[in-house]
Amino acid sequence: MTTDDAPSLAPVGLGPFDEEVYRALLTCVDATPAALAERLGQPEGRVDSACGRLRSLGLVIRMSGRRRRYTAVDPEAALEALVRERAGELDHVRGSALALSSIFHAARRQAGDGSTIELLNGPEEQGRWFVRLQHQVRSEMMVLDRPPYVLAAVNPVEPVRLDSGVHWRAIYAPEALEIPGAMDEIDDLTRRGEQGRVLPGLPLKLAIADRRIALLPLSMELGHAQGLVIRESTLLDALVELFEVYWARATPLGSSSGGAADEAPDHDRELVRLLAAGLTDNAIARQLGLSTRTMRRRTRQLFDQLEAANRFQAGIQAARRGWL
C-alpha cells in the first residue's frame, strides 16, 4: 500500500497537514522542523507548529539537545492509544445522545405530538431501544427474559445500573437459564441486587422502565422482528399488572431463608426450587455444581423423602412443608 493509498488518520484527530508531516517523519529516524520543511516545501514555522501538535497527541517525541529534533513513536502503540481515547469520547457522546433523545421525546409528549405507541421494525432497532431503556431507567426495571435474543445474551449494562441503585426484577424462562454461562451471570447479578425468578411457559418478552415506558417484542422470530415502544397509557398499566401476575406465579432463584416448621437442608431446598421452576436436569446440575448423574440421584432421594412420584408432587409436598 502506498502513502497515497493509506487510510486517512483524520478519525483520530489529525488534520491533513499534520498527517503529511507525521508520515514524512515516519520515513526517517529523526529530523528537525527545518529539514522536514525543506522536504515538504513548506514554511519552517508551519512545520514546527505541526510537530508540536503531533507531540501533544503522543505521536512524536522531541529528542534531547538545544536544536529541536523529533522522532516518531511506534505507530502501532501510539495510534492504538488515540483510538482508545476517541472510543471513550464517543461513548460519552452516545450517553449524551440518549439523554438528549429523552428530552426530545418528553418535549413532544408535553406538546401533544408524541405517540403513545411507536412501532419498531427490525432486531437492530429493538436492540437499541432495550439499551436505551436501561440507560434511562432511574429507579425500577421489570423484565421478562426468554430466548431468542436480539443482542448477546450477556447484558453489560445491567450490572452498571444495579450498582447505581436501580431496583431490578427479572423473570426468566427456563430455557434462558440453559444457555452456557447464564447461571453464572445471574449469580453475579443477584449478588449486585437483582431479584430473579423463573417461570415455565413464559410466553413473551418485555422490559418496563420506571413504570413509564415499555418495550414489547411482537414476535419471537428474529428475521421478522417487530416491537412496540409503549408510553404511559392504560396499555402500559395492563403490562405492569401482567408482570406482577407472572411475578407472583414465578419461583425465586437461589436459596430462600427464613424459618419453617419442617426445616430442610439448604441443598434440598435449592434442588426442589429448581425442580419446581421447570429447569432441565442439565441446567439444575450446572446451577448446583454437580454432574447430571449426581443430580438425578439426589432427585430420586428427594422424591423418596417427600413421598413423591414426580416433580409436581414433590413441589406440592415441599410447599406443604414450608420449603418453598
CSV table of C-alpha atoms in Angstrom, one decimal, residues 27-230:
chain,number,residue,atom,x,y,z
A,27,THR,CA,10.3,7.6,6.9
A,28,CYS,CA,13.4,8.8,8.8
A,29,VAL,CA,15.0,8.1,12.2
A,30,ASP,CA,14.7,11.7,13.3
A,31,ALA,CA,14.5,15.2,11.7
A,32,THR,CA,14.4,18.9,12.5
A,33,PRO,CA,11.5,21.1,11.5
A,34,ALA,CA,13.8,22.8,9.1
A,35,ALA,CA,14.7,19.5,7.3
A,36,LEU,CA,11.1,18.5,7.2
A,37,ALA,CA,10.1,21.9,5.8
A,38,GLU,CA,12.6,21.7,3.1
A,39,ARG,CA,11.5,18.2,2.2
A,40,LEU,CA,7.8,19.2,2.1
A,41,GLY,CA,8.3,22.6,0.5
A,42,GLN,CA,6.5,24.3,3.4
A,43,PRO,CA,7.5,27.2,5.7
A,44,GLU,CA,9.5,26.0,8.7
A,45,GLY,CA,7.2,27.7,11.2
A,46,ARG,CA,4.2,25.8,9.9
A,47,VAL,CA,6.0,22.5,10.1
A,48,ASP,CA,7.3,23.4,13.6
A,49,SER,CA,3.7,24.0,14.8
A,50,ALA,CA,2.6,20.7,13.3
A,51,CYS,CA,5.4,18.9,15.2
A,52,GLY,CA,4.1,20.5,18.4
A,53,ARG,CA,0.6,19.2,17.8
A,54,LEU,CA,1.9,15.7,16.9
A,55,ARG,CA,3.8,15.7,20.1
A,56,SER,CA,0.8,16.7,22.2
A,57,LEU,CA,-1.0,13.7,20.6
A,58,GLY,CA,1.8,11.3,21.6
A,59,LEU,CA,2.7,10.5,18.0
A,60,VAL,CA,6.2,12.0,18.1
A,61,ILE,CA,8.7,12.9,20.8
A,62,ARG,CA,11.3,15.7,21.0
A,63,MET,CA,14.9,14.5,21.3
A,64,SER,CA,17.3,16.0,23.8
A,65,GLY,CA,19.6,18.8,22.7
A,66,ARG,CA,19.4,22.5,22.0
A,67,ARG,CA,18.2,22.0,18.4
A,68,ARG,CA,14.6,20.8,18.1
A,69,ARG,CA,14.7,17.4,16.6
A,70,TYR,CA,11.7,15.0,16.6
A,71,THR,CA,11.4,11.2,16.1
A,72,ALA,CA,8.2,9.2,15.6
A,73,VAL,CA,6.7,6.9,18.2
A,74,ASP,CA,5.9,3.4,17.1
A,75,PRO,CA,2.6,4.0,15.3
A,76,GLU,CA,1.1,0.6,16.4
A,77,ALA,CA,1.2,1.7,20.1
A,78,ALA,CA,0.6,5.5,19.6
A,79,LEU,CA,-2.3,5.2,17.2
A,80,GLU,CA,-3.9,2.5,19.3
A,81,ALA,CA,-3.9,4.8,22.3
A,82,LEU,CA,-5.6,7.5,20.3
A,83,VAL,CA,-8.2,5.0,19.1
A,84,ARG,CA,-9.0,4.0,22.7
A,85,GLU,CA,-9.2,7.7,23.7
A,86,ARG,CA,-11.5,8.5,20.8
A,87,ALA,CA,-13.7,5.4,21.6
A,88,GLY,CA,-14.1,6.7,25.1
A,89,GLU,CA,-15.1,10.1,23.8
A,90,LEU,CA,-17.7,8.5,21.5
A,91,ASP,CA,-19.1,6.5,24.4
A,92,HIS,CA,-19.7,9.8,26.2
A,93,VAL,CA,-21.3,11.2,23.1
A,94,ARG,CA,-23.6,8.2,22.9
A,95,GLY,CA,-24.6,8.7,26.5
A,96,SER,CA,-25.4,12.3,25.8
A,97,ALA,CA,-27.4,11.3,22.8
A,98,LEU,CA,-29.6,9.1,24.9
A,99,ALA,CA,-30.2,11.9,27.4
A,100,LEU,CA,-30.9,14.4,24.7
A,101,SER,CA,-33.3,12.0,23.0
A,102,SER,CA,-35.2,11.6,26.2
A,103,ILE,CA,-35.6,15.4,26.4
A,104,PHE,CA,-36.6,15.5,22.7
A,105,HIS,CA,-39.4,12.9,23.2
A,106,ALA,CA,-40.5,14.4,26.5
A,107,ALA,CA,-41.0,17.8,24.9
A,108,ARG,CA,-43.1,16.4,22.1
A,109,ARG,CA,-45.3,14.4,24.5
A,110,GLN,CA,-45.9,17.5,26.6
A,111,ALA,CA,-46.8,19.4,23.4
A,112,GLY,CA,-49.2,16.6,22.4
A,113,ASP,CA,-47.2,15.5,19.4
A,114,GLY,CA,-45.8,12.3,21.0
A,115,SER,CA,-47.2,8.9,20.2
A,116,THR,CA,-48.3,6.6,22.9
A,117,ILE,CA,-47.3,3.6,20.8
A,118,GLU,CA,-44.3,3.5,18.5
A,119,LEU,CA,-43.7,0.6,16.1
A,120,LEU,CA,-40.2,-0.7,15.8
A,121,ASN,CA,-39.0,-2.6,12.7
A,122,GLY,CA,-36.1,-5.0,12.8
A,123,PRO,CA,-34.0,-6.5,15.5
A,124,GLU,CA,-31.4,-3.8,15.5
A,125,GLU,CA,-33.9,-1.1,16.4
A,126,GLN,CA,-35.3,-3.2,19.2
A,127,GLY,CA,-31.8,-3.8,20.5
A,128,ARG,CA,-31.0,-0.1,20.5
A,129,TRP,CA,-34.3,0.6,22.4
A,130,PHE,CA,-33.5,-2.0,25.0
A,131,VAL,CA,-30.1,-0.5,25.7
A,132,ARG,CA,-31.8,3.0,25.8
A,133,LEU,CA,-34.3,1.9,28.4
A,134,GLN,CA,-31.6,0.5,30.6
A,135,HIS,CA,-29.6,3.8,30.4
A,136,GLN,CA,-32.7,5.9,31.1
A,137,VAL,CA,-34.2,3.9,34.0
A,138,ARG,CA,-33.9,5.7,37.3
A,139,SER,CA,-35.5,3.6,40.0
A,140,GLU,CA,-37.1,0.3,38.8
A,141,MET,CA,-36.7,-2.1,35.9
A,142,MET,CA,-39.1,-5.0,35.3
A,143,VAL,CA,-38.0,-7.7,32.7
A,144,LEU,CA,-39.5,-10.8,31.2
A,145,ASP,CA,-36.5,-12.7,29.8
A,146,ARG,CA,-36.5,-15.5,27.3
A,147,PRO,CA,-34.7,-16.5,24.1
A,148,PRO,CA,-34.1,-15.8,21.3
A,149,TYR,CA,-32.1,-12.6,21.9
A,150,VAL,CA,-31.6,-9.7,19.5
A,151,LEU,CA,-28.4,-8.7,21.4
A,152,ALA,CA,-25.9,-11.0,23.0
A,153,ALA,CA,-27.3,-13.0,25.9
A,154,VAL,CA,-24.8,-11.3,28.3
A,155,ASN,CA,-26.0,-7.8,29.2
A,156,PRO,CA,-23.2,-5.4,30.1
A,157,VAL,CA,-25.5,-2.5,31.0
A,158,GLU,CA,-27.5,-4.1,33.8
A,159,PRO,CA,-24.6,-4.5,36.3
A,160,VAL,CA,-23.8,-0.8,35.9
A,161,ARG,CA,-27.4,0.2,36.6
A,162,LEU,CA,-27.7,-2.2,39.5
A,163,ASP,CA,-24.5,-0.6,41.0
A,164,SER,CA,-26.2,2.8,40.6
A,165,GLY,CA,-29.1,1.7,42.8
A,166,VAL,CA,-31.8,0.6,40.3
A,167,HIS,CA,-34.3,-1.9,41.7
A,168,TRP,CA,-34.3,-4.7,39.1
A,169,ARG,CA,-36.7,-7.6,38.9
A,170,ALA,CA,-36.3,-10.3,36.2
A,171,ILE,CA,-38.5,-13.3,35.4
A,172,TYR,CA,-36.7,-15.9,33.3
A,173,ALA,CA,-38.0,-18.7,31.1
A,174,PRO,CA,-36.2,-22.0,32.0
A,175,GLU,CA,-34.6,-22.1,28.5
A,176,ALA,CA,-32.9,-18.8,29.2
A,177,LEU,CA,-31.0,-20.4,32.1
A,178,GLU,CA,-29.8,-23.3,30.0
A,179,ILE,CA,-27.6,-21.1,27.8
A,180,PRO,CA,-23.9,-21.7,28.7
A,181,GLY,CA,-22.8,-19.2,31.3
A,182,ALA,CA,-26.3,-17.9,32.0
A,183,MET,CA,-26.4,-19.2,35.6
A,184,ASP,CA,-23.0,-17.7,36.4
A,185,GLU,CA,-24.1,-14.3,35.1
A,186,ILE,CA,-27.4,-14.4,37.1
A,187,ASP,CA,-25.5,-15.4,40.2
A,188,ASP,CA,-23.4,-12.2,39.7
A,189,LEU,CA,-26.4,-10.1,39.1
A,190,THR,CA,-28.1,-11.5,42.2
A,191,ARG,CA,-25.1,-10.5,44.3
A,192,ARG,CA,-25.4,-7.0,42.8
A,193,GLY,CA,-29.1,-6.8,43.8
A,194,GLU,CA,-31.2,-8.3,41.0
A,195,GLN,CA,-34.2,-10.2,42.2
A,196,GLY,CA,-34.6,-13.1,39.8
A,197,ARG,CA,-37.4,-15.7,39.4
A,198,VAL,CA,-38.1,-18.4,36.8
A,199,LEU,CA,-41.5,-19.2,35.2
A,200,PRO,CA,-42.0,-22.2,32.9
A,201,GLY,CA,-44.0,-21.4,29.7
A,202,LEU,CA,-43.2,-17.7,29.8
A,203,PRO,CA,-44.9,-16.6,26.5
A,204,LEU,CA,-43.4,-13.2,25.8
A,205,LYS,CA,-40.5,-10.8,26.3
A,206,LEU,CA,-41.0,-7.4,28.0
A,207,ALA,CA,-39.0,-4.6,29.6
A,208,ILE,CA,-40.6,-1.8,31.6
A,209,ALA,CA,-38.6,1.2,32.9
A,210,ASP,CA,-39.9,3.1,35.9
A,211,ARG,CA,-43.5,2.0,35.0
A,212,ARG,CA,-43.4,4.8,32.4
A,213,ILE,CA,-42.2,3.2,29.2
A,214,ALA,CA,-42.1,-0.4,27.9
A,215,LEU,CA,-40.5,-2.4,25.1
A,216,LEU,CA,-42.7,-5.2,23.9
A,217,PRO,CA,-41.4,-7.5,21.1
A,218,LEU,CA,-44.3,-8.7,18.9
A,219,SER,CA,-42.6,-11.9,17.6
A,220,MET,CA,-40.1,-14.5,18.6
A,221,GLU,CA,-38.8,-14.8,15.1
A,222,LEU,CA,-35.7,-12.5,14.8
A,223,GLY,CA,-35.9,-12.5,11.0
A,224,HIS,CA,-39.3,-10.7,11.1
A,225,ALA,CA,-38.9,-8.9,14.4
A,226,GLN,CA,-41.2,-6.1,15.2
A,227,GLY,CA,-41.8,-4.5,18.5
A,228,LEU,CA,-43.7,-1.7,20.3
A,229,VAL,CA,-42.5,1.1,22.5
A,230,ILE,CA,-45.4,1.9,24.8
